[in-house]
Amino acid sequence: MSLTTSQALQSLLDEGDRTTLSGIFPERVCFDEPLAPYTSWRIGGPADALVNVESEEELAQLMRFCFKRHLPWLVLGSGSNVLVGDGGVRGIVIRLGGCFTAISVRLEGKHVIAEAGASVGMAALTAKAASAGASGIGSLSGIPGTLGGSLRMNAGTDREVGDFVREVWVQSPSKPEPHAVSLQYYYRHTTLEHDAVVSRVTLAFERGDPAEVRAEMQERLVRRKRTQPIALPNAGSCFRNPPGDKAARLIEAVGAKGWREGEAEVSPLHANFINNLGRASAKDVATLLARVRRAVSDRCGVDLQLEVHLIGVFVDG
Ligand SMILES: Cc1cc2nc3c(=O)[nH]c(=O)nc-3n(C[C@H](O)[C@H](O)[C@H](O)COP(=O)(O)OP(=O)(O)OC[C@H]3O[C@@H](n4cnc5c(N)ncnc54)[C@H](O)[C@@H]3O)c2cc1C
């Protein structure tokens, strides 16, 4: 069954839901909240409800509520790998704060161990771990996401988050209490259940020389600044690299650098990035993504796959 546009834009929360959520999360629930400010692209329509959850108990309570009311929900980290539709998100968008921002780093024999909540930013995590000499952490530096989002995406460069994971704790509507899970990690995805919220993660690194680790990290950050449009709103690489090739190389080869739709532009600096030049809509970006994908398919015979996650309702006009 397909929905009409006006049905797709209608809030799924009734007055009772709103009252219940306001009761459980006073001051920490916003209704009909535009999501653009919560994404690195600065794009996206309103969520029926945006809830800031501060503890595992609160998350369990919210999971139970969603389960009981059959409400759709999703969790947003830094929003640095998502394109949120202009029609927004029906149901509940969860953001993690409070205890989910805790981080501790310790030495354990030949290892550096980092225990962190899912909402810890990768910038804070990498800086702290580097100071303790966490070898290999440079490969995770400069990724502007949270640890939870980065685990979901198995984010990284030459090495990925999954290479360092010791333990992952999750919560879900069918099993709301925090529990450890064992996962497989692949290029930009994992076997993490679709309905699991990562609540905390333990990472283990070989112990190296802190000065060397910090210097390597710094070098990588400088390279990033030179090769990526990090000052503009974007979501990093839009497409996954196809086996044995680079999406950016293919996009550049079809001459797409600088292509525009509305206020969305294929970055002249890095062909796999799309910048929001001001007031780009999700529709602008989606149209540009489709145009690039078609050009690469027609001229290079490669079907590029999206790396960014599309979220919510995409509408015309
Ligand atoms: C300038 C720039 C550079 C980038 N460079 C890189 C790079 O080098 N390598 C790389 O891999 N990526 C890169 N990215 C993409 C992005 O930063 C990563 O994918 C990051 O890991 C996403 O984290 P996030 O918190 O922003 O996730 P979000 O964008 O908020 O969410 C991404 C997905 O994860 C889910 N999610 C978020 N939090 C949780 C959670 N706690 N539990 C379960 N699911 C969750 C969301 O529902 C969504 O499906 C870059 C992005 C930008 C803007």
GROMACS .gro file of C-alpha atoms and ligand atoms in nm:
model
  370
    1MET     CA    1   0.000   0.000   0.000
    2SER     CA    2   0.146   0.340  -0.092
    3LEU     CA    3   0.075   0.654   0.107
    4THR     CA    4  -0.036   0.986  -0.036
    5THR     CA    5   0.196   1.279   0.038
    6SER     CA    6  -0.041   1.424   0.296
    7GLN     CA    7  -0.064   1.085   0.474
    8ALA     CA    8   0.317   1.055   0.473
    9LEU     CA    9   0.345   1.398   0.635
   10GLN     CA   10   0.092   1.330   0.909
   11SER     CA   11   0.232   1.285   1.260
   12LEU     CA   12   0.201   0.932   1.396
   13LEU     CA   13   0.180   1.056   1.753
   14ASP     CA   14  -0.160   1.114   1.907
   15GLU     CA   15  -0.228   1.348   2.198
   16GLY     CA   16  -0.186   1.060   2.444
   17ASP     CA   17   0.161   0.981   2.304
   18ARG     CA   18   0.263   1.342   2.333
   19THR     CA   19   0.141   1.364   2.691
   20THR     CA   20   0.320   1.041   2.785
   21LEU     CA   21   0.649   1.151   2.625
   22SER     CA   22   0.630   1.494   2.790
   23GLY     CA   23   0.572   1.320   3.123
   24ILE     CA   24   0.871   1.084   3.090
   25PHE     CA   25   1.108   1.338   2.934
   26PRO     CA   26   1.006   1.681   3.062
   27GLU     CA   27   1.219   1.951   2.891
   28ARG     CA   28   1.389   1.685   2.679
   29VAL     CA   29   1.129   1.614   2.413
   30CYS     CA   30   1.058   1.849   2.124
   31PHE     CA   31   0.762   1.791   1.897
   32ASP     CA   32   0.763   1.866   1.523
   33GLU     CA   33   1.130   1.957   1.554
   34PRO     CA   34   1.318   2.039   1.230
   35LEU     CA   35   1.611   1.798   1.193
   36ALA     CA   36   1.832   2.012   0.967
   37PRO     CA   37   2.031   2.157   1.263
   38TYR     CA   38   2.108   1.803   1.380
   39THR     CA   39   2.273   1.695   1.055
   40SER     CA   40   2.607   1.788   0.898
   41TRP     CA   41   2.428   1.858   0.567
   42ARG     CA   42   2.197   2.101   0.749
   43ILE     CA   43   1.904   1.945   0.565
   44GLY     CA   44   1.588   1.771   0.679
   45GLY     CA   45   1.225   1.826   0.774
   46PRO     CA   46   1.068   1.784   1.118
   47ALA     CA   47   1.057   1.476   1.338
   48ASP     CA   48   0.723   1.403   1.506
   49ALA     CA   49   0.926   1.393   1.827
   50LEU     CA   50   1.294   1.437   1.903
   51VAL     CA   51   1.382   1.288   2.241
   52ASN     CA   52   1.709   1.343   2.426
   53VAL     CA   53   1.776   1.033   2.633
   54GLU     CA   54   2.033   1.052   2.911
   55SER     CA   55   2.061   0.706   3.065
   56GLU     CA   56   2.027   0.339   2.980
   57GLU     CA   57   1.718   0.321   3.203
   58GLU     CA   58   1.555   0.604   3.008
   59LEU     CA   59   1.645   0.439   2.680
   60ALA     CA   60   1.491   0.111   2.797
   61GLN     CA   61   1.175   0.299   2.899
   62LEU     CA   62   1.152   0.468   2.559
   63MET     CA   63   1.214   0.139   2.378
   64ARG     CA   64   0.928  -0.022   2.574
   65PHE     CA   65   0.700   0.270   2.489
   66CYS     CA   66   0.780   0.244   2.114
   67PHE     CA   67   0.727  -0.133   2.126
   68LYS     CA   68   0.393  -0.104   2.303
   69ARG     CA   69   0.263   0.172   2.078
   70HIS     CA   70   0.411   0.022   1.756
   71LEU     CA   71   0.580   0.356   1.690
   72PRO     CA   72   0.865   0.378   1.442
   73TRP     CA   73   1.183   0.530   1.578
   74LEU     CA   74   1.544   0.585   1.480
   75VAL     CA   75   1.857   0.701   1.653
   76LEU     CA   76   2.061   0.992   1.532
   77GLY     CA   77   2.425   1.046   1.623
   78SER     CA   78   2.596   1.354   1.480
   79GLY     CA   79   2.389   1.321   1.164
   80SER     CA   80   2.709   1.319   0.956
   81ASN     CA   81   2.611   1.025   0.738
   82VAL     CA   82   2.241   1.078   0.680
   83LEU     CA   83   2.020   1.258   0.432
   84VAL     CA   84   1.692   1.342   0.604
   85GLY     CA   85   1.396   1.391   0.368
   86ASP     CA   86   1.229   1.731   0.340
   87GLY     CA   87   0.909   1.570   0.471
   88GLY     CA   88   1.084   1.484   0.797
   89VAL     CA   89   1.060   1.169   1.005
   90ARG     CA   90   0.741   1.006   1.129
   91GLY     CA   91   0.769   0.867   1.478
   92ILE     CA   92   1.047   0.926   1.727
   93VAL     CA   93   1.404   1.038   1.670
   94ILE     CA   94   1.632   0.952   1.960
   95ARG     CA   95   1.947   1.141   2.053
   96LEU     CA   96   2.175   1.014   2.326
   97GLY     CA   97   2.327   1.245   2.588
   98GLY     CA   98   2.405   1.224   2.959
   99CYS     CA   99   2.574   0.895   3.048
  100PHE     CA  100   2.616   0.813   2.681
  101THR     CA  101   2.882   1.084   2.658
  102ALA     CA  102   3.109   0.926   2.922
  103ILE     CA  103   3.454   0.811   2.820
  104SER     CA  104   3.743   0.648   3.002
  105VAL     CA  105   4.080   0.542   2.868
  106ARG     CA  106   4.319   0.314   3.057
  107LEU     CA  107   4.633   0.111   3.001
  108GLU     CA  108   4.608  -0.267   3.030
  109GLY     CA  109   4.934  -0.450   2.969
  110LYS     CA  110   5.031  -0.395   2.606
  111HIS     CA  111   4.695  -0.241   2.525
  112VAL     CA  112   4.513   0.091   2.548
  113ILE     CA  113   4.149   0.035   2.637
  114ALA     CA  114   3.882   0.294   2.564
  115GLU     CA  115   3.536   0.251   2.716
  116ALA     CA  116   3.289   0.502   2.581
  117GLY     CA  117   2.920   0.579   2.556
  118ALA     CA  118   2.767   0.576   2.210
  119SER     CA  119   2.732   0.953   2.198
  120VAL     CA  120   3.101   1.026   2.251
  121GLY     CA  121   3.232   1.218   1.951
  122MET     CA  122   3.505   1.053   1.747
  123ALA     CA  123   3.713   1.370   1.784
  124ALA     CA  124   3.717   1.338   2.165
  125LEU     CA  125   3.770   0.963   2.152
  126THR     CA  126   4.062   0.978   1.909
  127ALA     CA  127   4.230   1.267   2.094
  128LYS     CA  128   4.208   1.090   2.429
  129ALA     CA  129   4.315   0.753   2.296
  130ALA     CA  130   4.605   0.908   2.101
  131SER     CA  131   4.736   1.074   2.417
  132ALA     CA  132   4.752   0.728   2.576
  133GLY     CA  133   4.942   0.594   2.273
  134ALA     CA  134   4.661   0.400   2.104
  135SER     CA  135   4.831   0.269   1.794
  136GLY     CA  136   4.611   0.278   1.479
  137ILE     CA  137   4.376   0.545   1.615
  138GLY     CA  138   4.494   0.779   1.338
  139SER     CA  139   4.280   0.583   1.092
  140LEU     CA  140   3.969   0.695   1.285
  141SER     CA  141   4.073   1.059   1.324
  142GLY     CA  142   3.882   1.336   1.149
  143ILE     CA  143   3.560   1.135   1.127
  144PRO     CA  144   3.295   1.381   1.247
  145GLY     CA  145   3.053   1.131   1.398
  146THR     CA  146   2.966   0.971   1.729
  147LEU     CA  147   3.102   0.635   1.835
  148GLY     CA  148   2.755   0.476   1.802
  149GLY     CA  149   2.704   0.605   1.448
  150SER     CA  150   3.060   0.508   1.357
  151LEU     CA  151   3.007   0.158   1.487
  152ARG     CA  152   2.680   0.123   1.290
  153MET     CA  153   2.867   0.241   0.977
  154ASN     CA  154   3.191   0.061   1.059
  155ALA     CA  155   3.347   0.397   0.976
  156GLY     CA  156   3.715   0.436   0.908
  157THR     CA  157   3.983   0.483   0.647
  158ASP     CA  158   4.258   0.225   0.598
  159ARG     CA  159   4.141   0.069   0.927
  160GLU     CA  160   3.787   0.071   1.063
  161VAL     CA  161   3.611   0.091   1.399
  162GLY     CA  162   3.540  -0.284   1.388
  163ASP     CA  163   3.915  -0.358   1.382
  164PHE     CA  164   3.940  -0.230   1.738
  165VAL     CA  165   3.614  -0.344   1.899
  166ARG     CA  166   3.634  -0.558   2.212
  167GLU     CA  167   3.274  -0.530   2.328
  168VAL     CA  168   2.949  -0.367   2.213
  169TRP     CA  169   2.640  -0.309   2.427
  170VAL     CA  170   2.301  -0.248   2.272
  171GLN     CA  171   1.935  -0.198   2.362
  172SER     CA  172   1.630  -0.261   2.145
  173PRO     CA  173   1.249  -0.254   2.175
  174SER     CA  174   1.230  -0.635   2.197
  175LYS     CA  175   1.520  -0.649   2.447
  176PRO     CA  176   1.535  -0.309   2.616
  177GLU     CA  177   1.790  -0.388   2.890
  178PRO     CA  178   2.155  -0.329   2.791
  179HIS     CA  179   2.318  -0.646   2.662
  180ALA     CA  180   2.643  -0.733   2.487
  181VAL     CA  181   2.636  -0.851   2.126
  182SER     CA  182   2.894  -1.012   1.903
  183LEU     CA  183   2.914  -0.858   1.555
  184GLN     CA  184   3.079  -0.910   1.219
  185TYR     CA  185   3.224  -0.603   1.049
  186TYR     CA  186   3.229  -0.530   0.676
  187TYR     CA  187   3.307  -0.231   0.457
  188ARG     CA  188   3.074   0.041   0.592
  189HIS     CA  189   2.829  -0.198   0.752
  190THR     CA  190   2.800  -0.460   1.024
  191THR     CA  191   2.567  -0.737   1.138
  192LEU     CA  192   2.422  -0.505   1.404
  193GLU     CA  193   2.045  -0.567   1.413
  194HIS     CA  194   1.844  -0.295   1.243
  195ASP     CA  195   1.650  -0.221   1.563
  196ALA     CA  196   1.950  -0.212   1.798
  197VAL     CA  197   2.071   0.110   1.959
  198VAL     CA  198   2.438   0.096   2.046
  199SER     CA  199   2.468   0.225   2.401
  200ARG     CA  200   2.838   0.169   2.483
  201VAL     CA  201   3.150   0.026   2.326
  202THR     CA  202   3.490  -0.095   2.447
  203LEU     CA  203   3.778  -0.058   2.205
  204ALA     CA  204   4.128  -0.206   2.242
  205PHE     CA  205   4.441  -0.075   2.071
  206GLU     CA  206   4.803  -0.188   2.066
  207ARG     CA  207   5.003   0.038   2.293
  208GLY     CA  208   5.239   0.269   2.106
  209ASP     CA  209   5.438   0.583   2.169
  210PRO     CA  210   5.192   0.869   2.241
  211ALA     CA  211   5.408   1.130   2.066
  212GLU     CA  212   5.432   0.920   1.750
  213VAL     CA  213   5.062   0.837   1.755
  214ARG     CA  214   4.969   1.204   1.798
  215ALA     CA  215   5.205   1.310   1.518
  216GLU     CA  216   5.054   1.055   1.279
  217MET     CA  217   4.706   1.171   1.369
  218GLN     CA  218   4.799   1.532   1.309
  219GLU     CA  219   4.944   1.446   0.970
  220ARG     CA  220   4.622   1.272   0.869
  221LEU     CA  221   4.409   1.566   0.985
  222VAL     CA  222   4.619   1.807   0.778
  223ARG     CA  223   4.579   1.579   0.473
  224ARG     CA  224   4.203   1.570   0.529
  225LYS     CA  225   4.184   1.950   0.538
  226ARG     CA  226   4.370   1.966   0.208
  227THR     CA  227   4.162   1.705   0.026
  228GLN     CA  228   3.810   1.742   0.169
  229PRO     CA  229   3.569   2.040   0.184
  230ILE     CA  230   3.538   2.010   0.560
  231ALA     CA  231   3.427   2.370   0.615
  232LEU     CA  232   3.109   2.323   0.408
  233PRO     CA  233   2.793   2.134   0.508
  234ASN     CA  234   2.812   1.784   0.359
  235ALA     CA  235   2.802   1.422   0.470
  236GLY     CA  236   3.145   1.306   0.362
  237SER     CA  237   3.157   1.043   0.091
  238CYS     CA  238   2.811   0.986  -0.056
  239PHE     CA  239   2.884   0.658  -0.236
  240ARG     CA  240   3.074   0.349  -0.124
  241ASN     CA  241   3.387   0.264  -0.315
  242PRO     CA  242   3.311  -0.018  -0.559
  243PRO     CA  243   3.541  -0.321  -0.533
  244GLY     CA  244   3.889  -0.232  -0.659
  245ASP     CA  245   3.806   0.128  -0.745
  246LYS     CA  246   3.723   0.466  -0.592
  247ALA     CA  247   3.381   0.627  -0.626
  248ALA     CA  248   3.549   0.971  -0.635
  249ARG     CA  249   3.766   0.869  -0.931
  250LEU     CA  250   3.464   0.748  -1.129
  251ILE     CA  251   3.258   1.058  -1.049
  252GLU     CA  252   3.544   1.284  -1.150
  253ALA     CA  253   3.593   1.079  -1.470
  254VAL     CA  254   3.238   1.157  -1.586
  255GLY     CA  255   3.304   1.527  -1.533
  256ALA     CA  256   3.059   1.566  -1.245
  257LYS     CA  257   3.271   1.792  -1.026
  258GLY     CA  258   3.083   2.121  -0.991
  259TRP     CA  259   2.746   1.982  -1.110
  260ARG     CA  260   2.455   2.150  -0.934
  261GLU     CA  261   2.092   2.089  -0.851
  262GLY     CA  262   1.936   2.384  -0.672
  263GLU     CA  263   2.187   2.466  -0.399
  264ALA     CA  264   2.350   2.124  -0.389
  265GLU     CA  265   2.685   2.092  -0.563
  266VAL     CA  266   2.926   1.807  -0.634
  267SER     CA  267   3.235   1.931  -0.455
  268PRO     CA  268   3.502   2.065  -0.690
  269LEU     CA  269   3.757   1.949  -0.431
  270HIS     CA  270   3.642   1.590  -0.366
  271ALA     CA  271   3.405   1.440  -0.624
  272ASN     CA  272   3.236   1.201  -0.377
  273PHE     CA  273   3.121   1.488  -0.153
  274ILE     CA  274   2.806   1.693  -0.218
  275ASN     CA  275   2.804   2.035  -0.055
  276ASN     CA  276   2.502   2.230   0.059
  277LEU     CA  277   2.580   2.578  -0.071
  278GLY     CA  278   2.316   2.742   0.145
  279ARG     CA  279   1.958   2.629   0.127
  280ALA     CA  280   1.978   2.297  -0.053
  281SER     CA  281   1.683   2.066   0.002
  282ALA     CA  282   1.695   1.691   0.038
  283LYS     CA  283   1.529   1.681  -0.301
  284ASP     CA  284   1.820   1.880  -0.454
  285VAL     CA  285   2.072   1.638  -0.306
  286ALA     CA  286   1.872   1.328  -0.400
  287THR     CA  287   1.832   1.454  -0.759
  288LEU     CA  288   2.206   1.523  -0.783
  289LEU     CA  289   2.291   1.182  -0.637
  290ALA     CA  290   2.066   1.015  -0.897
  291ARG     CA  291   2.223   1.218  -1.179
  292VAL     CA  292   2.577   1.125  -1.073
  293ARG     CA  293   2.483   0.761  -1.030
  294ARG     CA  294   2.322   0.748  -1.375
  295ALA     CA  295   2.624   0.911  -1.541
  296VAL     CA  296   2.869   0.668  -1.378
  297SER     CA  297   2.648   0.373  -1.470
  298ASP     CA  298   2.605   0.486  -1.835
  299ARG     CA  299   2.964   0.583  -1.898
  300CYS     CA  300   3.165   0.353  -1.669
  301GLY     CA  301   2.928   0.058  -1.632
  302VAL     CA  302   2.951   0.076  -1.251
  303ASP     CA  303   2.640   0.086  -1.031
  304LEU     CA  304   2.745   0.304  -0.736
  305GLN     CA  305   2.585   0.222  -0.400
  306LEU     CA  306   2.498   0.491  -0.147
  307GLU     CA  307   2.705   0.513   0.166
  308VAL     CA  308   2.484   0.781   0.324
  309HIS     CA  309   2.163   0.657   0.483
  310LEU     CA  310   1.839   0.806   0.350
  311ILE     CA  311   1.599   0.877   0.635
  312GLY     CA  312   1.238   0.989   0.650
  313VAL     CA  313   0.996   1.117   0.390
  314PHE     CA  314   1.119   1.244   0.053
  315VAL     CA  315   0.863   1.467  -0.117
  316ASP     CA  316   0.845   1.648  -0.450
  317GLY     CA  317   0.835   2.026  -0.462
  318LIG     C1  318   3.351   1.585   0.642
  318LIG     C2  319   3.318   1.440   0.666
  318LIG     C3  320   3.416   1.344   0.659
  318LIG     C4  321   3.387   1.208   0.679
  318LIG     N1  322   3.487   1.117   0.675
  318LIG     C5  323   3.459   0.985   0.692
  318LIG     C6  324   3.564   0.886   0.685
  318LIG     O1  325   3.680   0.917   0.667
  318LIG     N2  326   3.529   0.756   0.702
  318LIG     C7  327   3.400   0.717   0.724
  318LIG     O2  328   3.374   0.597   0.738
  318LIG     N3  329   3.299   0.809   0.733
  318LIG     C8  330   3.326   0.941   0.717
  318LIG     N4  331   3.225   1.034   0.724
  318LIG     C9  332   3.087   0.990   0.745
  318LIG    C10  333   3.041   0.990   0.894
  318LIG     O3  334   3.114   1.083   0.969
  318LIG    C11  335   3.055   0.853   0.955
  318LIG     O4  336   2.975   0.759   0.888
  318LIG    C12  337   3.013   0.854   1.104
  318LIG     O5  338   3.055   0.736   1.159
  318LIG    C13  339   2.864   0.869   1.126
  318LIG     O6  340   2.842   0.890   1.264
  318LIG     P1  341   2.718   0.977   1.314
  318LIG     O7  342   2.717   0.977   1.461
  318LIG     O8  343   2.720   1.110   1.249
  318LIG     O9  344   2.599   0.889   1.257
  318LIG     P2  345   2.460   0.941   1.196
  318LIG    O10  346   2.488   1.008   1.065
  318LIG    O11  347   2.384   1.017   1.296
  318LIG    O12  348   2.388   0.802   1.170
  318LIG    C14  349   2.437   0.711   1.074
  318LIG    C15  350   2.359   0.580   1.089
  318LIG    O13  351   2.392   0.521   1.214
  318LIG    C16  352   2.276   0.506   1.293
  318LIG     N5  353   2.315   0.533   1.432
  318LIG    C17  354   2.361   0.649   1.485
  318LIG     N6  355   2.387   0.632   1.616
  318LIG    C18  356   2.357   0.504   1.646
  318LIG    C19  357   2.359   0.427   1.766
  318LIG     N7  358   2.397   0.478   1.885
  318LIG     N8  359   2.318   0.296   1.760
  318LIG    C20  360   2.278   0.241   1.643
  318LIG     N9  361   2.272   0.311   1.526
  318LIG    C21  362   2.312   0.440   1.529
  318LIG    C22  363   2.176   0.605   1.239
  318LIG    O14  364   2.041   0.566   1.264
  318LIG    C23  365   2.208   0.603   1.091
  318LIG    O15  366   2.146   0.492   1.029
  318LIG    C24  367   3.253   1.170   0.706
  318LIG    C25  368   3.153   1.268   0.714
  318LIG    C26  369   3.184   1.402   0.695
  318LIG    C27  370   3.076   1.505   0.707
   0.00000   0.00000   0.00000
